[in-house]
Tab-separated table of C-alpha atoms in Angstrom:
chain	number	residue	atom	x	y	z
W	138	UNK	CA	-44.797	7.901	23.726
W	139	UNK	CA	-44.756	4.065	23.387
W	140	UNK	CA	-42.205	1.407	23.919
W	141	UNK	CA	-38.695	1.544	22.579
W	142	UNK	CA	-39.187	-1.176	20.133
W	143	UNK	CA	-42.436	0.508	18.315
W	144	UNK	CA	-40.083	3.830	17.687
W	145	UNK	CA	-37.050	1.670	16.223
W	146	UNK	CA	-39.693	-0.208	14.188
W	147	UNK	CA	-41.444	3.075	12.575
W	148	UNK	CA	-37.903	4.714	11.801
W	149	UNK	CA	-36.314	1.836	10.735
W	150	UNK	CA	-39.377	1.421	7.837
W	151	UNK	CA	-38.775	4.911	7.440
W	152	UNK	CA	-35.021	4.526	7.342
W	153	UNK	CA	-36.010	1.660	4.137
W	154	UNK	CA	-37.819	3.818	2.454
W	155	UNK	CA	-35.264	6.478	1.995
W	156	UNK	CA	-32.493	4.002	1.176
W	157	UNK	CA	-34.640	3.650	-1.866
W	158	UNK	CA	-34.133	1.089	-4.381
W	159	UNK	CA	-31.465	-0.730	-2.909
W	160	UNK	CA	-33.589	-1.895	-0.507
W	161	UNK	CA	-36.578	-3.241	-2.587
W	162	UNK	CA	-35.210	-6.997	-3.051
W	163	UNK	CA	-34.675	-7.260	0.818
W	164	UNK	CA	-38.176	-5.904	1.265
W	165	UNK	CA	-39.595	-8.516	-1.032
W	166	UNK	CA	-37.623	-10.714	1.089
W	167	UNK	CA	-39.014	-9.326	4.258
W	168	UNK	CA	-42.462	-9.968	2.560
W	169	UNK	CA	-42.451	-13.396	2.911
W	170	UNK	CA	-42.090	-13.324	6.816
W	171	UNK	CA	-44.274	-15.051	9.265
W	172	UNK	CA	-44.254	-12.367	11.432
W	173	UNK	CA	-46.969	-9.800	10.509
W	174	UNK	CA	-45.022	-7.203	12.092
W	175	UNK	CA	-42.148	-7.421	9.456
W	176	UNK	CA	-44.461	-7.615	6.585
W	177	UNK	CA	-46.426	-4.447	7.604
W	178	UNK	CA	-43.056	-2.736	8.274
W	179	UNK	CA	-41.863	-4.182	4.492
W	180	UNK	CA	-45.048	-3.287	2.815
W	181	UNK	CA	-44.928	0.651	4.415
W	182	UNK	CA	-41.472	0.643	2.997
W	183	UNK	CA	-42.655	-0.433	-0.606
W	184	UNK	CA	-44.952	1.900	-0.774
W	185	UNK	CA	-43.187	4.915	-0.043
W	186	UNK	CA	-41.050	4.284	-2.881
W	187	UNK	CA	-43.868	3.917	-4.999
W	188	UNK	CA	-43.328	2.973	-8.884
W	189	UNK	CA	-39.521	1.710	-7.381
W	190	UNK	CA	-41.770	-0.930	-5.279
W	191	UNK	CA	-42.987	-2.342	-8.592
W	192	UNK	CA	-41.157	-5.879	-8.411
W	193	UNK	CA	-42.722	-6.234	-5.174
W	194	UNK	CA	-46.432	-5.917	-6.963
W	195	UNK	CA	-47.143	-9.897	-7.237
W	196	UNK	CA	-46.204	-10.576	-3.656
W	197	UNK	CA	-48.757	-7.694	-2.429
W	198	UNK	CA	-51.405	-8.928	-4.167
W	199	UNK	CA	-50.986	-12.313	-3.108
W	200	UNK	CA	-50.731	-10.674	0.601
W	201	UNK	CA	-54.342	-8.966	0.030
W	202	UNK	CA	-55.332	-12.271	0.656
W	203	UNK	CA	-54.256	-12.349	4.602
W	204	UNK	CA	-51.426	-14.870	6.117
W	205	UNK	CA	-51.751	-18.045	6.969
W	206	UNK	CA	-48.846	-20.397	8.454
W	207	UNK	CA	-48.098	-23.192	6.272
W	208	UNK	CA	-48.666	-26.275	8.066
W	209	UNK	CA	-45.716	-28.427	9.349
W	210	UNK	CA	-44.059	-24.978	10.640
W	211	UNK	CA	-42.718	-25.550	14.161
W	212	UNK	CA	-45.090	-24.270	17.264
W	213	UNK	CA	-42.675	-21.655	18.012
W	214	UNK	CA	-43.533	-19.779	14.599
W	215	UNK	CA	-47.350	-19.643	15.483
W	216	UNK	CA	-46.497	-18.235	19.128
W	217	UNK	CA	-44.106	-16.084	17.633
W	218	UNK	CA	-46.110	-14.910	14.452
W	219	UNK	CA	-49.587	-14.503	17.594
W	220	UNK	CA	-47.635	-12.376	19.889
W	221	UNK	CA	-47.401	-9.762	17.095
W	222	UNK	CA	-50.507	-9.663	15.192
W	223	UNK	CA	-52.879	-7.974	17.913
W	224	UNK	CA	-54.891	-5.411	16.764
W	225	UNK	CA	-54.231	-2.968	19.534
W	226	UNK	CA	-50.593	-3.815	19.181
W	227	UNK	CA	-50.535	-2.604	15.205
W	228	UNK	CA	-52.941	0.577	16.133
W	229	UNK	CA	-50.040	1.190	18.587
W	230	UNK	CA	-47.300	1.063	16.228
W	231	UNK	CA	-49.193	3.070	13.428
W	232	UNK	CA	-49.157	6.447	15.856
W	233	UNK	CA	-44.963	6.094	15.499
W	234	UNK	CA	-45.365	5.353	11.824
W	235	UNK	CA	-47.970	8.279	10.960
W	236	UNK	CA	-45.200	10.632	12.875
W	237	UNK	CA	-42.358	8.943	11.187
W	238	UNK	CA	-43.938	9.079	7.777
W	239	UNK	CA	-45.548	12.324	8.365
W	240	UNK	CA	-48.541	10.638	6.857
W	241	UNK	CA	-52.137	11.712	8.654
W	242	UNK	CA	-53.575	9.089	6.314
W	243	UNK	CA	-51.707	5.536	6.358
W	244	UNK	CA	-52.791	2.955	5.731
W	245	UNK	CA	-51.595	0.257	8.611
W	246	UNK	CA	-52.771	-3.271	9.579
W	247	UNK	CA	-53.933	-6.386	7.801
W	248	UNK	CA	-54.657	-6.340	4.422
W	249	UNK	CA	-54.858	-2.471	3.978
W	250	UNK	CA	-51.463	-1.635	4.279
W	251	UNK	CA	-50.747	-3.992	1.555
W	252	UNK	CA	-53.314	-2.291	-0.539
W	253	UNK	CA	-52.676	0.495	0.017
W	254	UNK	CA	-48.480	0.032	-0.494
W	255	UNK	CA	-49.906	-1.296	-4.024
W	256	UNK	CA	-51.701	1.374	-5.052
W	257	UNK	CA	-48.955	3.785	-4.338
W	258	UNK	CA	-46.950	2.549	-7.239
W	259	UNK	CA	-49.146	3.478	-9.495
W	260	UNK	CA	-49.999	3.438	-13.018
W	261	UNK	CA	-47.905	0.730	-13.695
W	262	UNK	CA	-49.308	-1.294	-11.209
W	263	UNK	CA	-52.923	-1.063	-13.224
W	264	UNK	CA	-52.321	-3.731	-15.280
W	265	UNK	CA	-51.570	-6.658	-12.848
W	266	UNK	CA	-54.276	-5.514	-10.383
W	267	UNK	CA	-57.396	-5.336	-12.773
W	268	UNK	CA	-56.288	-9.035	-13.918
W	269	UNK	CA	-56.601	-10.155	-10.272
W	270	UNK	CA	-59.389	-8.555	-10.060
W	271	UNK	CA	-60.731	-10.133	-13.179
W	272	UNK	CA	-59.783	-13.715	-11.928
W	273	UNK	CA	-59.001	-14.071	-8.648
W	274	UNK	CA	-61.219	-16.978	-6.931
W	275	UNK	CA	-59.777	-14.878	-3.813
W	276	UNK	CA	-62.634	-12.364	-2.233
W	277	UNK	CA	-60.003	-11.145	-0.682
W	278	UNK	CA	-57.713	-10.761	-3.299
W	279	UNK	CA	-60.310	-8.870	-5.281
W	280	UNK	CA	-61.411	-6.605	-2.396
W	281	UNK	CA	-57.688	-5.621	-1.777
W	282	UNK	CA	-57.397	-4.532	-5.368
W	283	UNK	CA	-60.003	-1.950	-5.228
W	284	UNK	CA	-58.855	-1.034	-2.166
W	285	UNK	CA	-55.296	-0.024	-4.547
W	286	UNK	CA	-57.351	0.910	-6.968
W	287	UNK	CA	-59.171	3.752	-4.345
W	288	UNK	CA	-55.526	4.526	-2.995
W	289	UNK	CA	-54.611	5.231	-6.575
W	290	UNK	CA	-57.743	7.912	-7.093
W	291	UNK	CA	-57.318	9.525	-10.330
W	292	UNK	CA	-54.924	6.623	-11.749
W	293	UNK	CA	-57.657	4.325	-11.658
W	294	UNK	CA	-60.016	6.183	-14.312
W	295	UNK	CA	-59.187	3.521	-16.481
W	296	UNK	CA	-60.695	0.912	-13.913
W	297	UNK	CA	-64.267	2.391	-13.920
W	298	UNK	CA	-65.953	-0.283	-16.134
W	299	UNK	CA	-64.516	-3.224	-14.316
W	300	UNK	CA	-65.844	-1.409	-10.968
W	301	UNK	CA	-68.990	-1.206	-12.567
W	302	UNK	CA	-69.262	-4.801	-13.087
W	303	UNK	CA	-67.737	-5.712	-9.765
W	304	UNK	CA	-70.519	-3.594	-7.848
W	305	UNK	CA	-72.754	-5.464	-9.863
W	306	UNK	CA	-72.005	-9.100	-9.832
W	307	UNK	CA	-69.222	-9.418	-7.509
W	308	UNK	CA	-70.539	-12.313	-5.292
W	309	UNK	CA	-69.353	-10.671	-1.919
W	310	UNK	CA	-70.734	-7.470	-0.402
W	311	UNK	CA	-67.282	-6.755	0.874
W	312	UNK	CA	-66.388	-6.244	-2.597
W	313	UNK	CA	-69.118	-4.647	-4.176
W	314	UNK	CA	-69.116	-2.361	-0.789
W	315	UNK	CA	-65.304	-1.104	-1.838
W	316	UNK	CA	-66.199	-0.845	-5.549
W	317	UNK	CA	-69.350	1.968	-4.831
W	318	UNK	CA	-66.205	3.585	-2.307
W	319	UNK	CA	-63.745	3.363	-5.272
W	320	UNK	CA	-66.268	4.562	-7.813
W	321	UNK	CA	-67.051	7.615	-5.265
W	322	UNK	CA	-63.671	8.531	-5.485
W	323	UNK	CA	-63.480	9.326	-8.733
W	324	UNK	CA	-66.160	12.003	-8.672
W	325	UNK	CA	-68.201	12.917	-12.062
W	326	UNK	CA	-66.014	10.808	-13.470
W	327	UNK	CA	-67.833	8.008	-12.750
W	328	UNK	CA	-71.255	9.034	-14.250
W	329	UNK	CA	-71.382	6.107	-16.013
W	330	UNK	CA	-71.750	4.180	-12.988
W	331	UNK	CA	-74.779	5.291	-11.642
W	332	UNK	CA	-77.055	3.085	-12.909
W	333	UNK	CA	-75.109	0.398	-11.274
W	334	UNK	CA	-75.331	2.980	-8.027
W	335	UNK	CA	-79.084	3.692	-8.122
W	336	UNK	CA	-79.396	-0.621	-8.547
W	337	UNK	CA	-76.714	-0.806	-4.961
W	338	UNK	CA	-79.300	1.614	-3.324
W	339	UNK	CA	-81.388	-1.428	-2.873
W	340	UNK	CA	-78.683	-3.813	-1.600
W	341	UNK	CA	-79.163	-6.222	1.495
W	342	UNK	CA	-76.163	-5.278	2.891
W	343	UNK	CA	-76.178	-1.401	4.346
W	344	UNK	CA	-72.232	-1.093	3.868
W	345	UNK	CA	-73.054	-1.230	0.308
W	346	UNK	CA	-76.203	1.411	0.481
W	347	UNK	CA	-74.318	3.575	2.450
W	348	UNK	CA	-71.376	3.434	0.037
W	349	UNK	CA	-73.551	3.703	-3.338
W	350	UNK	CA	-75.691	7.123	-1.751
W	351	UNK	CA	-71.938	8.270	-0.936
W	352	UNK	CA	-71.166	7.966	-4.329
W	353	UNK	CA	-73.938	9.247	-6.111
W	354	UNK	CA	-73.305	12.481	-4.211
W	355	UNK	CA	-69.867	12.749	-5.463
W	356	UNK	CA	-70.651	12.412	-8.721
W	357	UNK	CA	-73.008	15.377	-8.188
W	358	UNK	CA	-75.588	16.638	-10.558
W	359	UNK	CA	-74.397	13.872	-13.672
W	360	UNK	CA	-75.924	11.582	-11.344
W	361	UNK	CA	-79.486	13.613	-10.937
W	362	UNK	CA	-81.106	10.303	-12.913
W	363	UNK	CA	-80.453	8.668	-9.464
W	364	UNK	CA	-82.473	11.454	-7.097
W	365	UNK	CA	-86.007	9.290	-7.061
W	366	UNK	CA	-83.634	6.364	-5.892
W	367	UNK	CA	-82.326	8.970	-3.194
W	368	UNK	CA	-85.523	10.243	-1.835
W	369	UNK	CA	-86.962	6.766	-1.734
W	370	UNK	CA	-83.511	5.900	0.489
W	371	UNK	CA	-84.220	8.666	3.365
W	372	UNK	CA	-86.703	5.742	4.361
W	373	UNK	CA	-83.677	3.459	5.153
W	374	UNK	CA	-84.120	1.485	8.361
W	375	UNK	CA	-79.640	2.152	8.542
W	376	UNK	CA	-79.652	5.536	9.793
W	377	UNK	CA	-76.321	5.975	7.580
W	378	UNK	CA	-78.014	4.920	4.378
W	379	UNK	CA	-80.500	8.066	5.176
W	380	UNK	CA	-77.325	10.525	5.825
W	381	UNK	CA	-75.563	9.583	2.959
W	382	UNK	CA	-78.582	9.774	0.758
W	383	UNK	CA	-79.318	13.619	2.573
W	384	UNK	CA	-76.006	14.662	1.548
W	385	UNK	CA	-76.304	13.566	-1.855
W	386	UNK	CA	-79.664	15.138	-2.599
W	387	UNK	CA	-77.847	18.255	-1.461
W	388	UNK	CA	-75.122	17.721	-4.511
W	389	UNK	CA	-77.347	17.833	-7.102
W	390	UNK	CA	-77.635	21.859	-7.574
W	391	UNK	CA	-80.425	23.199	-9.257
W	392	UNK	CA	-81.547	19.351	-10.694
W	393	UNK	CA	-83.409	18.964	-6.934
W	394	UNK	CA	-86.220	20.670	-8.411
W	395	UNK	CA	-87.137	17.443	-9.582
W	396	UNK	CA	-87.320	15.495	-6.146
W	397	UNK	CA	-89.768	17.965	-4.415
W	398	UNK	CA	-92.831	15.876	-6.242
W	399	UNK	CA	-91.195	12.319	-5.252
W	400	UNK	CA	-90.633	14.020	-1.740
W	401	UNK	CA	-94.102	15.328	-1.097
W	402	UNK	CA	-95.650	11.942	-2.412
W	403	UNK	CA	-93.474	10.372	0.309
W	404	UNK	CA	-94.667	12.527	2.989
W	405	UNK	CA	-98.112	12.082	2.110
W	406	UNK	CA	-98.036	8.211	1.214
W	407	UNK	CA	-95.189	6.875	4.008
W	408	UNK	CA	-96.569	4.836	7.273
W	409	UNK	CA	-93.123	5.142	8.850
W	410	UNK	CA	-92.646	8.396	10.934
W	411	UNK	CA	-89.412	8.500	10.405
W	412	UNK	CA	-89.155	8.742	7.021
W	413	UNK	CA	-91.829	11.164	7.112
W	414	UNK	CA	-89.699	13.263	9.424
W	415	UNK	CA	-86.784	12.697	7.452
W	416	UNK	CA	-88.331	14.022	4.302
W	417	UNK	CA	-89.535	17.165	6.071
W	418	UNK	CA	-86.021	18.032	7.164
W	419	UNK	CA	-84.811	17.278	3.613
W	420	UNK	CA	-86.941	19.603	1.756
W	421	UNK	CA	-86.016	22.287	4.536
W	422	UNK	CA	-82.349	21.609	3.881
W	423	UNK	CA	-82.986	22.216	0.305
W	424	UNK	CA	-85.262	25.773	1.305
W	425	UNK	CA	-82.887	28.034	-0.426
W	426	UNK	CA	-82.697	26.076	-3.778
W	427	UNK	CA	-86.387	25.492	-3.998
W	428	UNK	CA	-88.211	27.807	-7.013
W	429	UNK	CA	-90.745	30.118	-5.418
W	430	UNK	CA	-93.527	27.633	-7.744
W	431	UNK	CA	-93.013	24.826	-5.945
W	432	UNK	CA	-93.627	26.735	-2.446
W	433	UNK	CA	-97.420	26.472	-2.286
W	434	UNK	CA	-97.436	22.867	-2.301
W	435	UNK	CA	-94.775	22.991	0.292
W	436	UNK	CA	-96.193	24.963	2.400
W	437	UNK	CA	-99.678	23.310	2.503
W	438	UNK	CA	-97.944	19.893	2.793
W	439	UNK	CA	-96.402	20.946	6.125
W	440	UNK	CA	-98.818	22.958	7.660
W	441	UNK	CA	-101.319	19.778	7.049
W	442	UNK	CA	-98.660	18.224	8.664
W	443	UNK	CA	-97.967	20.355	11.576
W	444	UNK	CA	-101.656	20.296	12.417
W	445	UNK	CA	-102.503	16.382	11.926
W	446	UNK	CA	-99.975	13.972	11.664
W	447	UNK	CA	-99.914	11.880	14.674
W	448	UNK	CA	-96.463	11.360	15.510
W	449	UNK	CA	-94.545	14.207	17.340
W	450	UNK	CA	-91.030	14.247	16.123
W	451	UNK	CA	-93.070	14.998	12.403
W	452	UNK	CA	-94.944	17.676	13.341
W	453	UNK	CA	-91.933	19.172	14.924
W	454	UNK	CA	-89.737	18.971	11.826
W	455	UNK	CA	-92.460	20.395	9.921
W	456	UNK	CA	-92.397	23.712	12.041
W	457	UNK	CA	-88.561	23.847	11.640
W	458	UNK	CA	-88.645	23.287	8.591
W	459	UNK	CA	-91.077	25.801	7.348
W	460	UNK	CA	-89.027	28.555	9.011
W	461	UNK	CA	-85.799	27.631	6.757
W	462	UNK	CA	-88.296	29.203	3.946
W	463	UNK	CA	-88.392	32.343	5.813
W	464	UNK	CA	-90.693	35.035	4.107
W	465	UNK	CA	-91.916	32.474	1.648
W	466	UNK	CA	-93.635	30.596	4.235
W	467	UNK	CA	-95.959	33.675	5.186
W	468	UNK	CA	-98.909	31.487	4.444
W	469	UNK	CA	-98.004	28.967	7.138
W	470	UNK	CA	-97.872	31.684	10.054
W	471	UNK	CA	-102.001	30.859	11.064
W	472	UNK	CA	-100.958	27.423	11.714
W	473	UNK	CA	-97.301	27.851	13.415
W	474	UNK	CA	-99.781	30.397	15.677
W	475	UNK	CA	-102.014	27.377	16.572
W	476	UNK	CA	-99.437	25.182	17.446
W	477	UNK	CA	-98.228	27.968	20.198
W	478	UNK	CA	-101.256	26.157	21.995
W	479	UNK	CA	-100.613	22.783	21.259
W	480	UNK	CA	-100.148	20.682	24.262
W	481	UNK	CA	-97.259	18.658	23.460
W	482	UNK	CA	-93.682	20.923	24.532
W	483	UNK	CA	-91.934	19.824	21.215
W	484	UNK	CA	-94.139	21.433	18.600
W	485	UNK	CA	-94.891	24.353	20.688
W	486	UNK	CA	-91.035	25.104	21.046
W	487	UNK	CA	-90.331	24.786	17.359
W	488	UNK	CA	-93.475	26.922	16.860
W	489	UNK	CA	-91.939	29.233	18.633
W	490	UNK	CA	-89.092	29.786	17.398
W	491	UNK	CA	-90.715	30.126	13.926
W	492	UNK	CA	-93.435	32.340	14.622
């Protein structure tokens, strides 16, 4: 579906990619066009050429900072540019480009297109990309470089030290957030970044905190030293941060048992009912990984909450999580029976499920 022009656009980009190296000089010239549709199409074709697109790398990096029409250009050029720069138009074009290139993960639109293309060049692009990351005064270029490194995946492992530095010291949160994402994408190879990612959990911008939590989870058991920080993140005001912190804790394997004590301490001390409910749900999710010697303390804490916490959702979470321990929660039966008679419906319902 869509206009014939969009279909032609997509197929033209695909054809240029298939023509190969002979098209590169023409595509490089097209990257300097004032028409954003032409530039994006050229970048897409170059990206699918891989290493053969290396001669275009300099212009692709410059394109990371976006396009501004030079002063003194004719008014009609401004009009032509604005007509093709709308997000909705680009998103509609993406449908056809995705179909043409048979690539569900195709980056299209704005800066991301050029980063994707630079990343697809591969290892040969690394020296120039890292040079730009270290020296560029444009945060758009630094962010674009990190996006390119994300596209390169394992090929970018030699950039881990630079990414750690960016995460800790870049003055723009947008670049820091991208760096956390890139580090997570390299999994346990990013173990040297654990300390920096722990620090990023305290960042003032939730996007950075979320990506840091996600990265720690992707690193897995080698990020076990971050467990206390992830437990603290369960009380984050941003729900996405809490979600990623929970996921990360679940990926810590047997080492997660060291989280039980700080989780129970948070449960006892936190004045935030959302944090208390989150801790209870977290422990319930970890039930199968928790050794038997930890169970008495957990059952004691949960039954106390079920009987006396002032917040209904916290008591309800306690009833649900007790059930996750199965027979090991037998000590909680009397309190669950009492909860059946409680007058607030949610706690009754959850207790009935567990009795």
